[in-house]
Short mmCIF file of C-alpha atoms in Angstrom, two decimals:
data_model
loop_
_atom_site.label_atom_id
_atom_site.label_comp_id
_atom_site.label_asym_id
_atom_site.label_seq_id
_atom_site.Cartn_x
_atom_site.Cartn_y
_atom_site.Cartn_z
CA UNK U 1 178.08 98.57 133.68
CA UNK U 2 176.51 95.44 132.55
CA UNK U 3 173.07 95.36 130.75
CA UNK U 4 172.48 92.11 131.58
CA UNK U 5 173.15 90.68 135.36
CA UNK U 6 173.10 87.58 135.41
CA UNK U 7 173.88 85.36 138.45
CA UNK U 8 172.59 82.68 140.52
CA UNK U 9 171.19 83.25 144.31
CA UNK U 10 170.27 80.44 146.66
CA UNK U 11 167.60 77.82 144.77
CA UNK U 12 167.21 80.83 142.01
CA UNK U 13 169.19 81.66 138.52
CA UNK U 14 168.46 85.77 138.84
CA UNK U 15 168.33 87.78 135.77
CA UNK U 16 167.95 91.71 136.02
CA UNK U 17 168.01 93.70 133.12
CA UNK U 18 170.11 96.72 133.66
CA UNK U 19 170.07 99.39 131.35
CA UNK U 20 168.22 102.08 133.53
CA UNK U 21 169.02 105.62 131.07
CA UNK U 22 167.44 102.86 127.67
CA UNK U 23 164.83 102.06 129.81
CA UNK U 24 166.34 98.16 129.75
CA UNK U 25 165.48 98.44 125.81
CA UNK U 26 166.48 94.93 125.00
CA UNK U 27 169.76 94.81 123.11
CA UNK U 28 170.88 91.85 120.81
CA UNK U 29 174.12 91.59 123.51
CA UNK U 30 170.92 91.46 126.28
CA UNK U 31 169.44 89.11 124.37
CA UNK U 32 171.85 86.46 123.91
CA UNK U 33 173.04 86.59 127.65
CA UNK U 34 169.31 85.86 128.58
CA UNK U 35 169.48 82.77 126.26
CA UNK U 36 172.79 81.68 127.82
CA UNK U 37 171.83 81.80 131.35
CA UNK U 38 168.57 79.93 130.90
CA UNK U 39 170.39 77.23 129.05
CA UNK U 40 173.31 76.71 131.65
CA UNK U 41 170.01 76.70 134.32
CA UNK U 42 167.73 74.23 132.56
CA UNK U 43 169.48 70.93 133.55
CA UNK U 44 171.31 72.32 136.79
CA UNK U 45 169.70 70.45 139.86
CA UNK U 46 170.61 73.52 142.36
CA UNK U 47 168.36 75.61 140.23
CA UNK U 48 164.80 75.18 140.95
CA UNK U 49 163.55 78.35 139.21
CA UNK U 50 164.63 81.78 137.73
CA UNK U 51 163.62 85.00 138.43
CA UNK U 52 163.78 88.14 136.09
CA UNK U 53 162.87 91.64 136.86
CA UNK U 54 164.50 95.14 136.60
CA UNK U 55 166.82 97.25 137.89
CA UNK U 56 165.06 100.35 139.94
CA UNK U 57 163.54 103.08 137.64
CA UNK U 58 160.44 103.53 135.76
CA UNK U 59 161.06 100.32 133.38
CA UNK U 60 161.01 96.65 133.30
CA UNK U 61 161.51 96.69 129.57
CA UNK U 62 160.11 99.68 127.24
CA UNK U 63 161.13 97.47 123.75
CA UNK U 64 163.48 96.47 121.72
CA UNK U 65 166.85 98.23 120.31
CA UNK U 66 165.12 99.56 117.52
CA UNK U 67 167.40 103.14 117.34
CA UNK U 68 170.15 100.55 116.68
CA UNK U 69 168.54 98.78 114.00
CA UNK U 70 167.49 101.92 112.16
CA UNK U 71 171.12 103.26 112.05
CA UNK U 72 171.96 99.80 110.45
CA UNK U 73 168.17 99.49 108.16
CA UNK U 74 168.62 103.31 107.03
CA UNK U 75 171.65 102.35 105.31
CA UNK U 76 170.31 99.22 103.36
CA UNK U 77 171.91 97.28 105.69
CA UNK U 78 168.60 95.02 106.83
CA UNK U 79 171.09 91.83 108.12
CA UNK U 80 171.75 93.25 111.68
CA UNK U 81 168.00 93.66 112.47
CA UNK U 82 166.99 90.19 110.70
CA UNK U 83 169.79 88.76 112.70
CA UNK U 84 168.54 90.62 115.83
CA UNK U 85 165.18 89.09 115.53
CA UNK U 86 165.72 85.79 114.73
CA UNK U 87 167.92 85.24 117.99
CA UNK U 88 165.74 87.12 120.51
CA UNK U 89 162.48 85.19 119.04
CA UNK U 90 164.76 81.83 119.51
CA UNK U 91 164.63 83.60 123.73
CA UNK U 92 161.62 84.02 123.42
CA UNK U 93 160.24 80.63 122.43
CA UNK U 94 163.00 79.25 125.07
CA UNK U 95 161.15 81.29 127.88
CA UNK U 96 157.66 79.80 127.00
CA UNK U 97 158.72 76.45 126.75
CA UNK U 98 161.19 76.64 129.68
CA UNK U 99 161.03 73.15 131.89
CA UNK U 100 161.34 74.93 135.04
CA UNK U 101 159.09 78.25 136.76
CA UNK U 102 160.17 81.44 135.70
CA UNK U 103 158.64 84.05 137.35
CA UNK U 104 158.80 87.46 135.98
CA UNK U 105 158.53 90.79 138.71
CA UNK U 106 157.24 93.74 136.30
CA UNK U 107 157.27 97.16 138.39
CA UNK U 108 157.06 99.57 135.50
CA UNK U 109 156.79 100.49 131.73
CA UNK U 110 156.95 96.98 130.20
CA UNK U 111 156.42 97.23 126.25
CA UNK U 112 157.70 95.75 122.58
CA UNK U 113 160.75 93.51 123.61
CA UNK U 114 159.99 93.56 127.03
CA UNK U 115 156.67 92.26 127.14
CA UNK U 116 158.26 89.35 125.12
CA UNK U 117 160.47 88.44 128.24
CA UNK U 118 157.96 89.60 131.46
CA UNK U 119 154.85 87.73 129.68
CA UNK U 120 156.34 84.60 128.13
CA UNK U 121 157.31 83.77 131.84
CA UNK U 122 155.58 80.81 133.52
CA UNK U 123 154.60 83.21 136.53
CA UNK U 124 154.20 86.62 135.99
CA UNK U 125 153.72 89.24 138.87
CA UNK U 126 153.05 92.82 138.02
CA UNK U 127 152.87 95.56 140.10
CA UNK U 128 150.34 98.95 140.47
CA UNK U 129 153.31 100.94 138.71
CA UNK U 130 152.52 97.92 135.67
CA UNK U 131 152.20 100.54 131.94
CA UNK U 132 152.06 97.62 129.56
CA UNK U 133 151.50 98.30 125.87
CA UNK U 134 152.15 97.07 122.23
CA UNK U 135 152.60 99.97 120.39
CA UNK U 136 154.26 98.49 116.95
CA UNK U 137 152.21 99.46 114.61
CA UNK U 138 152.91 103.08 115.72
CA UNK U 139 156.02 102.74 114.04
CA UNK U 140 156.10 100.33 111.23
CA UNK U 141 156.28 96.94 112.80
CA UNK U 142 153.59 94.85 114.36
CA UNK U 143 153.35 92.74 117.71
CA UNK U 144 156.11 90.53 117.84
CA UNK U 145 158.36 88.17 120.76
CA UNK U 146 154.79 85.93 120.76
CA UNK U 147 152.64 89.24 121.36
CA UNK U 148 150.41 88.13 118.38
CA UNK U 149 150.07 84.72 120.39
CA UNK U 150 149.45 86.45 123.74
CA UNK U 151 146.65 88.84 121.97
CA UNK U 152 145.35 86.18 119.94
CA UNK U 153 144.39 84.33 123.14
CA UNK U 154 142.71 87.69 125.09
CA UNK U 155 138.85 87.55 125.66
CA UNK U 156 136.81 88.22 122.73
CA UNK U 157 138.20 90.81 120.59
CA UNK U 158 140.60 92.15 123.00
CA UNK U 159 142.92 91.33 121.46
CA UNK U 160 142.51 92.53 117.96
CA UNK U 161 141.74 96.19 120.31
CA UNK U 162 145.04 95.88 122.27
CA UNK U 163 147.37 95.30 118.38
CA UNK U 164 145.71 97.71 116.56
CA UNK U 165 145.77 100.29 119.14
CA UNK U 166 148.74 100.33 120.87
CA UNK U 167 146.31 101.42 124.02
CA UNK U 168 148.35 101.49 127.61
CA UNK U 169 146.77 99.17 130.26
CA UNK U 170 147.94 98.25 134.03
CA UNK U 171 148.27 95.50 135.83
CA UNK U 172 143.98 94.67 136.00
CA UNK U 173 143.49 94.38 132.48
CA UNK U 174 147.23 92.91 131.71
CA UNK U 175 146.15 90.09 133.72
CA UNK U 176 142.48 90.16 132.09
CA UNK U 177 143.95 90.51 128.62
CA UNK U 178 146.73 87.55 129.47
CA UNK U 179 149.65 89.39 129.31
CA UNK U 180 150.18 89.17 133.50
CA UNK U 181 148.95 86.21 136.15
CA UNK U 182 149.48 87.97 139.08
CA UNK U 183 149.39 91.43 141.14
CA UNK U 184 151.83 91.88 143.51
CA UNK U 185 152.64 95.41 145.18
CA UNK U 186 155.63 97.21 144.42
CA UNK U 187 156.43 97.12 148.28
CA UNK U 188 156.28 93.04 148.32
CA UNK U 189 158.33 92.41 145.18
CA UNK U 190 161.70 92.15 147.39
CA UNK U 191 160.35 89.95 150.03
CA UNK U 192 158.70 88.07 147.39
CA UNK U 193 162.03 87.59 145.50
CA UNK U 194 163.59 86.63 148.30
CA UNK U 195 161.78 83.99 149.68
CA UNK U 196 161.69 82.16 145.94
CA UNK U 197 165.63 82.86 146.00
CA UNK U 198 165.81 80.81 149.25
CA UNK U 199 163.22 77.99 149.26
CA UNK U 200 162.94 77.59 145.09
CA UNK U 201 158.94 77.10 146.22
CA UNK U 202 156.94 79.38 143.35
CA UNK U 203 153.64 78.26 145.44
CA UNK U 204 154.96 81.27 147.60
CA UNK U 205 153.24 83.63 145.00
CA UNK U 206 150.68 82.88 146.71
CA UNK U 207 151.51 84.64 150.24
CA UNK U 208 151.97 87.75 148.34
CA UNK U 209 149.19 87.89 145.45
CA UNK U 210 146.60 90.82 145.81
CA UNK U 211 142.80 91.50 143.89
CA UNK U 212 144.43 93.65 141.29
CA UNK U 213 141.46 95.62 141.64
CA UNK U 214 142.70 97.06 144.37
CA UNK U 215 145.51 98.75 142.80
CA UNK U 216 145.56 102.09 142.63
CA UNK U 217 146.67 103.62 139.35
CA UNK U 218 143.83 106.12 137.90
CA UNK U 219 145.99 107.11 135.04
CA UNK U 220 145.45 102.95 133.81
CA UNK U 221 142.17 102.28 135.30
CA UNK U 222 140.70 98.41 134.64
CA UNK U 223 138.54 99.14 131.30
CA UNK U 224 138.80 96.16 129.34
CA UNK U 225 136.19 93.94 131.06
CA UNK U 226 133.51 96.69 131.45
CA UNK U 227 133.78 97.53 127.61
CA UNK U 228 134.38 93.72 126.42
CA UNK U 229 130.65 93.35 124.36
CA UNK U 230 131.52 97.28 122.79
CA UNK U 231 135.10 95.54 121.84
CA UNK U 232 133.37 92.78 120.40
CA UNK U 233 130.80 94.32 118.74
CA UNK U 234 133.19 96.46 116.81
CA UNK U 235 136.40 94.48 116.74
CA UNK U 236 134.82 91.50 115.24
CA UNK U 237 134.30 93.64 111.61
CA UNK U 238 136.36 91.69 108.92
CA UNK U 239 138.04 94.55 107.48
CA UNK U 240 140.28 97.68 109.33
CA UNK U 241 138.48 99.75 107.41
CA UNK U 242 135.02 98.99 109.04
CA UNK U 243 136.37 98.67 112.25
CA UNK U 244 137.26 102.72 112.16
CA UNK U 245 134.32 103.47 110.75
CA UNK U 246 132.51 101.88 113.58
CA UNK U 247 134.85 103.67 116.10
CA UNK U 248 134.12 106.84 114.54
CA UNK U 249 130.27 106.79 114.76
CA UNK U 250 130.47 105.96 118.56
CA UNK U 251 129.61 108.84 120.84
CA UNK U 252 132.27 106.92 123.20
CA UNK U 253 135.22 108.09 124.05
CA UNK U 254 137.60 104.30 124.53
CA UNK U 255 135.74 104.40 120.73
CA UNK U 256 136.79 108.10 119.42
CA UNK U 257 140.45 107.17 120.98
CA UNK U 258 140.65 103.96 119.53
CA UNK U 259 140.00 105.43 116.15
CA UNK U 260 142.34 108.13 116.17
CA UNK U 261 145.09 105.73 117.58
CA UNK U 262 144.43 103.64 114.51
CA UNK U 263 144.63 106.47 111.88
CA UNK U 264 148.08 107.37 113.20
CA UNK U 265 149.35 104.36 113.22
CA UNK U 266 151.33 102.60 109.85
CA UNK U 267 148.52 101.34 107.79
CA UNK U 268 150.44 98.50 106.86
CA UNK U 269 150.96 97.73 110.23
CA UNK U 270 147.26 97.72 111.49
CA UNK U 271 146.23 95.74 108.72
CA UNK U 272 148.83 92.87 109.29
CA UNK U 273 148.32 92.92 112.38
CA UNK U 274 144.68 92.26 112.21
CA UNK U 275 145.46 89.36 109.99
CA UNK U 276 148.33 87.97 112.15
CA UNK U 277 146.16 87.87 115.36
CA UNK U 278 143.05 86.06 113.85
CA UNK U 279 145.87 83.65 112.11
CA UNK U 280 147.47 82.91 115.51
CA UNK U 281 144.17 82.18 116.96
CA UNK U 282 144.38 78.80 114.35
CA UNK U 283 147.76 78.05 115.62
CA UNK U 284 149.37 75.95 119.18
CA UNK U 285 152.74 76.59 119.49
CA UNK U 286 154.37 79.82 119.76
CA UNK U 287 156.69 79.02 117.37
CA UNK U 288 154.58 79.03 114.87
CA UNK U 289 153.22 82.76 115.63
CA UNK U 290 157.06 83.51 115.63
CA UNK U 291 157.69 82.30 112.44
CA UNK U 292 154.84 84.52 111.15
CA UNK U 293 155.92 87.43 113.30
CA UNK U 294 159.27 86.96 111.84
CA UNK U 295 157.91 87.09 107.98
CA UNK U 296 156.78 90.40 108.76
CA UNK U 297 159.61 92.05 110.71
CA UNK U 298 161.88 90.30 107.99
CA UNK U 299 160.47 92.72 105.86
CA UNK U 300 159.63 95.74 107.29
CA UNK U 301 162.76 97.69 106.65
CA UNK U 302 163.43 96.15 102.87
CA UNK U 303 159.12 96.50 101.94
CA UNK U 304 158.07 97.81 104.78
CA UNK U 305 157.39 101.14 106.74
CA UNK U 306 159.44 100.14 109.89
CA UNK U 307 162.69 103.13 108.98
CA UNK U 308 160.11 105.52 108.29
CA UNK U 309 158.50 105.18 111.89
CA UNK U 310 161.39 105.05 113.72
CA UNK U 311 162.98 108.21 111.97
CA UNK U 312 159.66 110.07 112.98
CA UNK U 313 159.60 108.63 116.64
CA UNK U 314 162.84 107.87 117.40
CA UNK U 315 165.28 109.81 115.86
CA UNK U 316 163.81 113.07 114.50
CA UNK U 317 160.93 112.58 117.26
CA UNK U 318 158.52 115.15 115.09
CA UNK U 319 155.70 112.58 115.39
CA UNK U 320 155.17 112.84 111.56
CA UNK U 321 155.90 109.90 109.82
CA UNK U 322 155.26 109.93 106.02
CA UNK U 323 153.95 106.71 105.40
CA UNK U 324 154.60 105.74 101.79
CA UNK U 325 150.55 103.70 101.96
CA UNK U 326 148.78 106.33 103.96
CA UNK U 327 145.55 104.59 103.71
CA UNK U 328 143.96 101.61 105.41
CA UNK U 329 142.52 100.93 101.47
CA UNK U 330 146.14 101.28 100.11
CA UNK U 331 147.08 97.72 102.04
CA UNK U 332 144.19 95.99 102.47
CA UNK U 333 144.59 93.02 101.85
CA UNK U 334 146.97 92.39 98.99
CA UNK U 335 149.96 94.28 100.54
CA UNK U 336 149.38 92.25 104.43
CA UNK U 337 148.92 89.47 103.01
CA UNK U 338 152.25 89.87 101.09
CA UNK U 339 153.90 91.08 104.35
CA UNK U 340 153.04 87.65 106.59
CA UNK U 341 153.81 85.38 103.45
CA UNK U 342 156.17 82.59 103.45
CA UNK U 343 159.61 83.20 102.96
CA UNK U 344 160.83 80.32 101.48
CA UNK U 345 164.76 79.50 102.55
CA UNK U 346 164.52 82.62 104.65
CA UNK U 347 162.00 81.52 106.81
CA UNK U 348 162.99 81.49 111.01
CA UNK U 349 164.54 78.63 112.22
CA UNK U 350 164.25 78.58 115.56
CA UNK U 351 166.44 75.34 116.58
CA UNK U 352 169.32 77.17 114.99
CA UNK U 353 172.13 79.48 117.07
#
C-alpha cells in the first residue's frame, strides 16, 4: 500500500496521505513524494490547484516519524533525523510559497508534521472531527514545519499558550488561532472536493463554508477567544518561570491545566519555545522561522532531550521521561538560547535537494 497517493483528477493534482494504522505520521519517503508532486504541478497549465486530505480514519496527520528517528538518534546516529528535517522543512516552505491554491480538507487528529502540511496550505478547511495540537515540547522538541510562524502570528498571546502547552483545540479556535481558514462539515468534504477537482474554481469554498461555531464537538469547545485578556495577562510574563507561577495562583481551571501541562513538559523545550515564538514574531518569511526551527531540532538528539521523550512516550509509553534539566531554572536562558543559536556551515539550506 502506498503512503503517499498521489495523482491528478480533472483541474486538481490530489494528494492523500495514506498511512491509516500510523495515523498518516509523515514519513521522510511521504515527505519527498509530497515535494515531487507539487513540483511536477507548479508549471503544468492543466493543474489549476491541488488538494490534500486523508485517507478515512481518525487522522489527517498525527506528526512526524519520530519512532523512526529515535531507533536511528538512540544509537548516536543523529544524520537520518537531521536529514529528515531539513527535506520536509524544504515541503514545507514549498507549500507556503506555492504559486497556485492548495487547499487542505482536515477531518481528524491533525498534529506535529501534519499541521505543517494541512496549515501551510493556501486554503484550509477543517471539519467538526478537527483535534489540532502542537504537543513538542511534550517530548523534547519544539514547534516546528513553520508552527513557530503560525503561533507567532495568533492573537495576543495565543500563541505563546498554544507552544508551551501542547493544549488540543477544534476547528473554532484553529481558525481563531490561524492554524485553519475555514469550517467545512465532515459530510460536505466529498462534494466539496469534487467540485474543485472538476472546475479548478477554489471560490467554491465558499458554497460549502459554515460559522464554525456551529460545530458541535464538546470535547474541543471554542475557548480561546473568551479567555484571550486571561492569556494575555499571563502569557505576556518575560520568563517561563513567571508564567507558571501565574498559572498556579489562578483559581481557573484553562489556568491550573495550563500549568500542569507546562511542568510535564521538557523544560528545555518550553523555554525555547517561548523564545522561538517571540523571535518569529520579528521575522517575514517562513524560511527564516525554519531555519531557527531547524537549529533546534538539529540538536535535540546530540544536546537535547528529544530521545529521552520519545523513549518515555513512544517506545516504553510509561509517561515518565527523566529529563536530564528538570527545571524551568536549569535552562533559562543560557541553555535556549544555546539551543536556537546559529549553526554556522550546518545551518538549513532550504534551496538545496
Amino acid at each position: 500500500m502506498t503512503d503517499l497517493i498521489v495523482t491528478t483528477e480533472g483541474r486538481a493534482g490530489r494528494i492523500t496521505m495514506n498511512r491509516p494504522k500510523a495515523l498518516n505520521a509523515l514519513s521522510w519517503e511521504m515527505s519527498l513524494a509530497l515535494e515531487a508532486g507539487l513540483n511536477a504541478w507548479k508549471d503544468d497549465p492543466a493543474i489549476d490547484l491541488v488538494v490534500i486530505d486523508a485517507c478515512e480514519g481518525r487522522a489527517f496527520g498525527a506528526g512526524g516519524d519520530i519512532r523512526n528517528m529515535w531507533d536511528h538518534g538512540s544509537k548516536g546516529d543523529y544524520a537520518y533525523s537531521r536529514g529528515f528535517w531539513s527535506d520536509e522543512y524544504r515541503m514545507n516552505a514549498l507549500l507556503k510559497n506555492y504559486p497556485k491554491p492548495v487547499v487542505s480538507f482536515v477531518d481528524g487528529i491533525v498534529m506535529g508534521g501534519g499541521v505543517g502540511i494541512a496549515s501551510n496550505c493556501s486554503h484550509r478547511c477543517f471539519s467538526e472531527k478537527t483535534l489540532l495540537a502542537m504537543p513538542e515540547t511534550g517530548i523534547g522538541l519544539l514547534p516546528d514545519v513553520g508552527g513557530t510562524f503560525i503561533l507567532s502570528r495568533s492573537p495576543g498571546r495565543t500563541g505563546e499558550f498554544l507552544g508551551l502547552t501542547g493544549t488540543r483545540i477544534g476547528v473554532a479556535d484553529a481558525i481563531f488561532a490561524g492554524f485553519a481558514d475555514f469550517f467545512v462539515p465532515s459530510a460536505d468534504h466529498a462534494a466539496l472536493k469534487a467540485e474543485l477537482c472538476k472546475t479548478g474554481d477554489v471560490l467554491a469554498i465558499g458554497r460549502y463554508k459554515q460559522d464554525p461555531m456551529t460545530a458541535q464537538a464538546p470535547e474541543v469547545a471554542p475557548m480561546l477567544e473568551s479567555l484571550q485578556s486571561e492569556i494575555d495577562e499571563i502569557f505576556d510574563n518575560s520568563t517561563p518561570m513567571a508564567i507558571v507561577e501565574d498559572l498556579k495562583a489562578s483559581e481557573a481551571d484553562w489556568a491550573q491545566a495550563a500549568a500542569k501541562a507546562i511542568l510535564r513538559a521538557c523544560p528545555l523545550s518550553v523555554a525555547s519555545t517561548l523564545i522561538a515564538v517571540r523571535n518569529a514574531r520579528e521575522m517575514t518569511t517562513i524560511e527564516e522561522a525554519l531555519a531557527e526551527e531547524y537549529r533546534f531540532t538539529f540538536r535535540s538528539q546530540e544536546f537535547g532531550e528529544l530521545n529521552e521523550g520519545v523513549r518515555a512516550q513512544i517506545v516504553d509509553k510509561d509517561r515518565n521521561p527523566q529529563w536530564a534539566s528538570p527545571r524551568l531554572e536549569d535552562v533559562w536562558p543560557d541553555r535556549a538560547m544555546f539551543m536556537l543559536s546559529d549553526l554556522g556551515e550546518n545551518e538549513w539550506k532550504h534551496g538545496k535537494a
